[in-house]
């Protein structure tokens, strides 16, 4: 009887121990529970591998200093004006040519000659004004006759001319003045050349008093 009791008691202890072991195994064996997943680095926002990969690929493969904008600017040319650039007032001499009247018009060529040692160019219309002995302008600024400007290359000693024309005052009835000089300003220049005027009266106001200029063309010696 005693032996039977001991056998039953041993079986009960063994069953209890097995149950306890099974419970411990069930509680400690899982690594993918919610608590572990919440603290795993791979699941935190912004720390996923693709984000790191995108940042790396956005890095320029060529340093900015290698681009063309990093090159130093070319030095500006210095020295005397290049051959073929615009003729300046100081490089020119102006003279008034002979009148070639016709059909009630007075037509004078204004001739500019290159007195420098380089080739330069003239393009367009001159500026012009009749002035008295005190330098006061007589009449309004001349107008430009229709024309197509061309570039005239002037080697040293060569010339270009522009026509200055107006209606004969005795025919037009315009009021007149007798200028002391004609001021001629080369195209794109500010300083004029002074040409003595000895061709008589010019219209300064009233009917048919406009004075006209033509574009420069090749002149004597060109």
PDB file of N, CA, C and O in Angstrom, residues 95-147:
ATOM      1  N   UNK A  95      37.045 117.829 -94.093  1.00  0.00           N
ATOM      2  CA  UNK A  95      37.078 118.932 -95.052  1.00  0.00           C
ATOM      3  C   UNK A  95      35.735 118.982 -95.768  1.00  0.00           C
ATOM      4  O   UNK A  95      35.017 117.983 -95.844  1.00  0.00           O
ATOM      5  N   UNK A  96      35.406 120.154 -96.289  1.00  0.00           N
ATOM      6  CA  UNK A  96      34.173 120.336 -97.039  1.00  0.00           C
ATOM      7  C   UNK A  96      34.499 120.326 -98.525  1.00  0.00           C
ATOM      8  O   UNK A  96      35.359 121.092 -99.001  1.00  0.00           O
ATOM      9  N   UNK A  97      33.818 119.457 -99.264  1.00  0.00           N
ATOM     10  CA  UNK A  97      34.044 119.378-100.699  1.00  0.00           C
ATOM     11  C   UNK A  97      33.292 120.449-101.468  1.00  0.00           C
ATOM     12  O   UNK A  97      32.536 121.253-100.908  1.00  0.00           O
ATOM     13  N   UNK A  98      33.484 120.435-102.764  1.00  0.00           N
ATOM     14  CA  UNK A  98      32.870 121.434-103.636  1.00  0.00           C
ATOM     15  C   UNK A  98      31.374 121.184-103.795  1.00  0.00           C
ATOM     16  O   UNK A  98      30.924 120.047-103.873  1.00  0.00           O
ATOM     17  N   UNK A  99      30.613 122.275-103.846  1.00  0.00           N
ATOM     18  CA  UNK A  99      29.170 122.198-104.037  1.00  0.00           C
ATOM     19  C   UNK A  99      28.841 121.619-105.416  1.00  0.00           C
ATOM     20  O   UNK A  99      29.481 121.961-106.419  1.00  0.00           O
ATOM     21  N   UNK A 100      27.838 120.743-105.453  1.00  0.00           N
ATOM     22  CA  UNK A 100      27.358 120.170-106.703  1.00  0.00           C
ATOM     23  C   UNK A 100      25.851 120.426-106.793  1.00  0.00           C
ATOM     24  O   UNK A 100      25.038 119.543-106.527  1.00  0.00           O
ATOM     25  N   UNK A 101      25.450 121.632-107.137  1.00  0.00           N
ATOM     26  CA  UNK A 101      24.031 122.004-107.106  1.00  0.00           C
ATOM     27  C   UNK A 101      23.247 121.322-108.213  1.00  0.00           C
ATOM     28  O   UNK A 101      23.793 120.912-109.236  1.00  0.00           O
ATOM     29  N   UNK A 102      21.931 121.211-107.973  1.00  0.00           N
ATOM     30  CA  UNK A 102      21.063 120.630-108.988  1.00  0.00           C
ATOM     31  C   UNK A 102      19.622 120.642-108.535  1.00  0.00           C
ATOM     32  O   UNK A 102      19.333 120.345-107.362  1.00  0.00           O
ATOM     33  N   UNK A 103      18.696 120.997-109.461  1.00  0.00           N
ATOM     34  CA  UNK A 103      17.252 120.985-109.205  1.00  0.00           C
ATOM     35  C   UNK A 103      16.886 121.773-107.961  1.00  0.00           C
ATOM     36  O   UNK A 103      16.075 121.333-107.138  1.00  0.00           O
ATOM     37  N   UNK A 104      17.506 122.931-107.799  1.00  0.00           N
ATOM     38  CA  UNK A 104      17.185 123.801-106.667  1.00  0.00           C
ATOM     39  C   UNK A 104      17.805 123.334-105.358  1.00  0.00           C
ATOM     40  O   UNK A 104      17.458 123.874-104.291  1.00  0.00           O
ATOM     41  N   UNK A 105      18.701 122.362-105.407  1.00  0.00           N
ATOM     42  CA  UNK A 105      19.333 121.839-104.199  1.00  0.00           C
ATOM     43  C   UNK A 105      20.812 122.200-104.169  1.00  0.00           C
ATOM     44  O   UNK A 105      21.481 122.272-105.211  1.00  0.00           O
ATOM     45  N   UNK A 106      21.307 122.429-102.957  1.00  0.00           N
ATOM     46  CA  UNK A 106      22.741 122.624-102.737  1.00  0.00           C
ATOM     47  C   UNK A 106      23.280 121.339-102.096  1.00  0.00           C
ATOM     48  O   UNK A 106      22.718 120.846-101.102  1.00  0.00           O
ATOM     49  N   UNK A 107      24.336 120.782-102.658  1.00  0.00           N
ATOM     50  CA  UNK A 107      24.847 119.466-102.222  1.00  0.00           C
ATOM     51  C   UNK A 107      26.353 119.548-101.976  1.00  0.00           C
ATOM     52  O   UNK A 107      27.138 119.758-102.917  1.00  0.00           O
ATOM     53  N   UNK A 108      26.740 119.388-100.712  1.00  0.00           N
ATOM     54  CA  UNK A 108      28.148 119.459-100.336  1.00  0.00           C
ATOM     55  C   UNK A 108      28.598 118.111 -99.754  1.00  0.00           C
ATOM     56  O   UNK A 108      27.928 117.571 -98.855  1.00  0.00           O
ATOM     57  N   UNK A 109      29.717 117.570-100.225  1.00  0.00           N
ATOM     58  CA  UNK A 109      30.260 116.383 -99.563  1.00  0.00           C
ATOM     59  C   UNK A 109      31.119 116.785 -98.360  1.00  0.00           C
ATOM     60  O   UNK A 109      31.941 117.703 -98.442  1.00  0.00           O
ATOM     61  N   UNK A 110      30.889 116.115 -97.248  1.00  0.00           N
ATOM     62  CA  UNK A 110      31.734 116.270 -96.063  1.00  0.00           C
ATOM     63  C   UNK A 110      32.660 115.060 -96.016  1.00  0.00           C
ATOM     64  O   UNK A 110      32.187 113.912 -95.917  1.00  0.00           O
ATOM     65  N   UNK A 111      33.950 115.293 -96.120  1.00  0.00           N
ATOM     66  CA  UNK A 111      34.919 114.209 -96.283  1.00  0.00           C
ATOM     67  C   UNK A 111      35.730 114.041 -94.997  1.00  0.00           C
ATOM     68  O   UNK A 111      36.313 115.009 -94.480  1.00  0.00           O
ATOM     69  N   UNK A 112      35.759 112.795 -94.491  1.00  0.00           N
ATOM     70  CA  UNK A 112      36.585 112.455 -93.331  1.00  0.00           C
ATOM     71  C   UNK A 112      37.735 111.565 -93.793  1.00  0.00           C
ATOM     72  O   UNK A 112      37.514 110.565 -94.478  1.00  0.00           O
ATOM     73  N   UNK A 113      38.951 111.933 -93.401  1.00  0.00           N
ATOM     74  CA  UNK A 113      40.148 111.186 -93.793  1.00  0.00           C
ATOM     75  C   UNK A 113      40.828 110.625 -92.556  1.00  0.00           C
ATOM     76  O   UNK A 113      40.971 111.325 -91.538  1.00  0.00           O
ATOM     77  N   UNK A 114      41.236 109.364 -92.656  1.00  0.00           N
ATOM     78  CA  UNK A 114      41.923 108.696 -91.553  1.00  0.00           C
ATOM     79  C   UNK A 114      43.366 109.183 -91.504  1.00  0.00           C
ATOM     80  O   UNK A 114      44.167 108.900 -92.402  1.00  0.00           O
ATOM     81  N   UNK A 115      43.710 109.916 -90.455  1.00  0.00           N
ATOM     82  CA  UNK A 115      45.066 110.435 -90.305  1.00  0.00           C
ATOM     83  C   UNK A 115      45.911 109.603 -89.340  1.00  0.00           C
ATOM     84  O   UNK A 115      47.046 109.977 -89.036  1.00  0.00           O
ATOM     85  N   UNK A 116      45.369 108.483 -88.845  1.00  0.00           N
ATOM     86  CA  UNK A 116      46.099 107.643 -87.899  1.00  0.00           C
ATOM     87  C   UNK A 116      46.979 106.640 -88.642  1.00  0.00           C
ATOM     88  O   UNK A 116      46.987 106.583 -89.878  1.00  0.00           O
ATOM     89  N   UNK A 117      47.674 105.820 -87.876  1.00  0.00           N
ATOM     90  CA  UNK A 117      48.551 104.798 -88.452  1.00  0.00           C
ATOM     91  C   UNK A 117      47.907 103.414 -88.443  1.00  0.00           C
ATOM     92  O   UNK A 117      48.589 102.410 -88.657  1.00  0.00           O
ATOM     93  N   UNK A 118      46.608 103.341 -88.201  1.00  0.00           N
ATOM     94  CA  UNK A 118      45.914 102.060 -88.176  1.00  0.00           C
ATOM     95  C   UNK A 118      44.687 102.116 -89.071  1.00  0.00           C
ATOM     96  O   UNK A 118      44.217 103.198 -89.452  1.00  0.00           O
ATOM     97  N   UNK A 119      44.169 100.951 -89.418  1.00  0.00           N
ATOM     98  CA  UNK A 119      42.921 100.879 -90.172  1.00  0.00           C
ATOM     99  C   UNK A 119      41.757 100.930 -89.189  1.00  0.00           C
ATOM    100  O   UNK A 119      41.746 100.221 -88.180  1.00  0.00           O
ATOM    101  N   UNK A 120      40.778 101.786 -89.481  1.00  0.00           N
ATOM    102  CA  UNK A 120      39.603 101.898 -88.619  1.00  0.00           C
ATOM    103  C   UNK A 120      38.358 101.935 -89.499  1.00  0.00           C
ATOM    104  O   UNK A 120      38.454 101.907 -90.735  1.00  0.00           O
ATOM    105  N   UNK A 121      37.192 101.980 -88.888  1.00  0.00           N
ATOM    106  CA  UNK A 121      35.940 101.907 -89.653  1.00  0.00           C
ATOM    107  C   UNK A 121      34.994 103.045 -89.304  1.00  0.00           C
ATOM    108  O   UNK A 121      35.022 103.590 -88.193  1.00  0.00           O
ATOM    109  N   UNK A 122      34.132 103.375 -90.266  1.00  0.00           N
ATOM    110  CA  UNK A 122      33.061 104.353 -90.088  1.00  0.00           C
ATOM    111  C   UNK A 122      31.769 103.693 -90.538  1.00  0.00           C
ATOM    112  O   UNK A 122      31.736 103.036 -91.585  1.00  0.00           O
ATOM    113  N   UNK A 123      30.705 103.863 -89.754  1.00  0.00           N
ATOM    114  CA  UNK A 123      29.433 103.208 -90.061  1.00  0.00           C
ATOM    115  C   UNK A 123      28.281 104.126 -89.675  1.00  0.00           C
ATOM    116  O   UNK A 123      28.129 104.499 -88.517  1.00  0.00           O
ATOM    117  N   UNK A 124      27.488 104.522 -90.665  1.00  0.00           N
ATOM    118  CA  UNK A 124      26.282 105.282 -90.353  1.00  0.00           C
ATOM    119  C   UNK A 124      26.336 106.732 -90.788  1.00  0.00           C
ATOM    120  O   UNK A 124      26.979 107.099 -91.772  1.00  0.00           O
ATOM    121  N   UNK A 125      25.642 107.578 -90.015  1.00  0.00           N
ATOM    122  CA  UNK A 125      25.507 109.000 -90.321  1.00  0.00           C
ATOM    123  C   UNK A 125      26.421 109.831 -89.428  1.00  0.00           C
ATOM    124  O   UNK A 125      26.665 109.474 -88.268  1.00  0.00           O
ATOM    125  N   UNK A 126      26.874 110.977 -89.927  1.00  0.00           N
ATOM    126  CA  UNK A 126      27.570 111.915 -89.035  1.00  0.00           C
ATOM    127  C   UNK A 126      26.560 112.766 -88.275  1.00  0.00           C
ATOM    128  O   UNK A 126      25.374 112.827 -88.623  1.00  0.00           O
ATOM    129  N   UNK A 127      27.024 113.443 -87.258  1.00  0.00           N
ATOM    130  CA  UNK A 127      26.271 114.524 -86.664  1.00  0.00           C
ATOM    131  C   UNK A 127      26.770 115.825 -87.277  1.00  0.00           C
ATOM    132  O   UNK A 127      27.935 115.921 -87.688  1.00  0.00           O
ATOM    133  N   UNK A 128      25.904 116.836 -87.374  1.00  0.00           N
ATOM    134  CA  UNK A 128      26.323 118.091 -88.008  1.00  0.00           C
ATOM    135  C   UNK A 128      25.524 119.259 -87.445  1.00  0.00           C
ATOM    136  O   UNK A 128      24.366 119.097 -87.032  1.00  0.00           O
ATOM    137  N   UNK A 129      26.155 120.427 -87.456  1.00  0.00           N
ATOM    138  CA  UNK A 129      25.475 121.646 -87.009  1.00  0.00           C
ATOM    139  C   UNK A 129      26.216 122.852 -87.551  1.00  0.00           C
ATOM    140  O   UNK A 129      27.461 122.905 -87.521  1.00  0.00           O
ATOM    141  N   UNK A 130      25.457 123.815 -88.054  1.00  0.00           N
ATOM    142  CA  UNK A 130      26.035 125.106 -88.438  1.00  0.00           C
ATOM    143  C   UNK A 130      26.134 125.978 -87.191  1.00  0.00           C
ATOM    144  O   UNK A 130      25.203 126.033 -86.371  1.00  0.00           O
ATOM    145  N   UNK A 131      27.271 126.691 -87.046  1.00  0.00           N
ATOM    146  CA  UNK A 131      27.460 127.543 -85.874  1.00  0.00           C
ATOM    147  C   UNK A 131      28.002 128.902 -86.310  1.00  0.00           C
ATOM    148  O   UNK A 131      28.634 129.045 -87.369  1.00  0.00           O
ATOM    149  N   UNK A 132      27.742 129.920 -85.477  1.00  0.00           N
ATOM    150  CA  UNK A 132      28.301 131.250 -85.751  1.00  0.00           C
ATOM    151  C   UNK A 132      29.685 131.357 -85.126  1.00  0.00           C
ATOM    152  O   UNK A 132      30.223 130.382 -84.572  1.00  0.00           O
ATOM    153  N   UNK A 133      30.255 132.570 -85.172  1.00  0.00           N
ATOM    154  CA  UNK A 133      31.618 132.762 -84.674  1.00  0.00           C
ATOM    155  C   UNK A 133      31.729 132.511 -83.174  1.00  0.00           C
ATOM    156  O   UNK A 133      32.807 132.169 -82.661  1.00  0.00           O
ATOM    157  N   UNK A 134      30.603 132.655 -82.467  1.00  0.00           N
ATOM    158  CA  UNK A 134      30.613 132.420 -81.021  1.00  0.00           C
ATOM    159  C   UNK A 134      30.353 130.955 -80.667  1.00  0.00           C
ATOM    160  O   UNK A 134      30.343 130.599 -79.491  1.00  0.00           O
ATOM    161  N   UNK A 135      30.125 130.136 -81.679  1.00  0.00           N
ATOM    162  CA  UNK A 135      29.860 128.729 -81.433  1.00  0.00           C
ATOM    163  C   UNK A 135      28.403 128.402 -81.211  1.00  0.00           C
ATOM    164  O   UNK A 135      28.075 127.248 -80.881  1.00  0.00           O
ATOM    165  N   UNK A 136      27.518 129.381 -81.391  1.00  0.00           N
ATOM    166  CA  UNK A 136      26.086 129.144 -81.214  1.00  0.00           C
ATOM    167  C   UNK A 136      25.512 128.472 -82.456  1.00  0.00           C
ATOM    168  O   UNK A 136      25.790 128.885 -83.589  1.00  0.00           O
ATOM    169  N   UNK A 137      24.675 127.421 -82.225  1.00  0.00           N
ATOM    170  CA  UNK A 137      24.097 126.691 -83.348  1.00  0.00           C
ATOM    171  C   UNK A 137      23.081 127.548 -84.082  1.00  0.00           C
ATOM    172  O   UNK A 137      22.270 128.261 -83.480  1.00  0.00           O
ATOM    173  N   UNK A 138      23.108 127.433 -85.408  1.00  0.00           N
ATOM    174  CA  UNK A 138      22.175 128.153 -86.274  1.00  0.00           C
ATOM    175  C   UNK A 138      21.207 127.149 -86.888  1.00  0.00           C
ATOM    176  O   UNK A 138      21.618 126.256 -87.633  1.00  0.00           O
ATOM    177  N   UNK A 139      19.942 127.279 -86.584  1.00  0.00           N
ATOM    178  CA  UNK A 139      18.955 126.376 -87.131  1.00  0.00           C
ATOM    179  C   UNK A 139      18.903 125.046 -86.382  1.00  0.00           C
ATOM    180  O   UNK A 139      19.745 124.750 -85.527  1.00  0.00           O
ATOM    181  N   UNK A 140      17.917 124.205 -86.706  1.00  0.00           N
ATOM    182  CA  UNK A 140      17.755 122.918 -86.031  1.00  0.00           C
ATOM    183  C   UNK A 140      18.794 121.894 -86.514  1.00  0.00           C
ATOM    184  O   UNK A 140      19.517 122.128 -87.492  1.00  0.00           O
ATOM    185  N   UNK A 141      18.856 120.773 -85.817  1.00  0.00           N
ATOM    186  CA  UNK A 141      19.759 119.697 -86.240  1.00  0.00           C
ATOM    187  C   UNK A 141      19.337 119.175 -87.618  1.00  0.00           C
ATOM    188  O   UNK A 141      18.132 119.055 -87.909  1.00  0.00           O
ATOM    189  N   UNK A 142      20.291 118.847 -88.481  1.00  0.00           N
ATOM    190  CA  UNK A 142      19.940 118.248 -89.773  1.00  0.00           C
ATOM    191  C   UNK A 142      19.208 116.921 -89.602  1.00  0.00           C
ATOM    192  O   UNK A 142      19.354 116.232 -88.586  1.00  0.00           O
ATOM    193  N   UNK A 143      18.436 116.570 -90.626  1.00  0.00           N
ATOM    194  CA  UNK A 143      17.715 115.298 -90.641  1.00  0.00           C
ATOM    195  C   UNK A 143      18.500 114.265 -91.444  1.00  0.00           C
ATOM    196  O   UNK A 143      19.384 114.631 -92.238  1.00  0.00           O
ATOM    197  N   UNK A 144      18.142 113.003 -91.260  1.00  0.00           N
ATOM    198  CA  UNK A 144      18.816 111.916 -91.978  1.00  0.00           C
ATOM    199  C   UNK A 144      18.016 111.518 -93.216  1.00  0.00           C
ATOM    200  O   UNK A 144      16.831 111.201 -93.118  1.00  0.00           O
ATOM    201  N   UNK A 145      18.660 111.539 -94.349  1.00  0.00           N
ATOM    202  CA  UNK A 145      18.036 111.032 -95.563  1.00  0.00           C
ATOM    203  C   UNK A 145      17.944 109.515 -95.484  1.00  0.00           C
ATOM    204  O   UNK A 145      18.818 108.866 -94.883  1.00  0.00           O
ATOM    205  N   UNK A 146      16.903 108.920 -96.078  1.00  0.00           N
ATOM    206  CA  UNK A 146      16.807 107.459 -96.068  1.00  0.00           C
ATOM    207  C   UNK A 146      18.037 106.827 -96.708  1.00  0.00           C
ATOM    208  O   UNK A 146      18.540 107.302 -97.732  1.00  0.00           O
ATOM    209  N   UNK A 147      18.529 105.776 -96.094  1.00  0.00           N
ATOM    210  CA  UNK A 147      19.710 105.093 -96.614  1.00  0.00           C
ATOM    211  C   UNK A 147      20.032 103.891 -95.771  1.00  0.00           C
ATOM    212  O   UNK A 147      19.576 103.768 -94.636  1.00  0.00           O
TER     213      UNK A 147
END
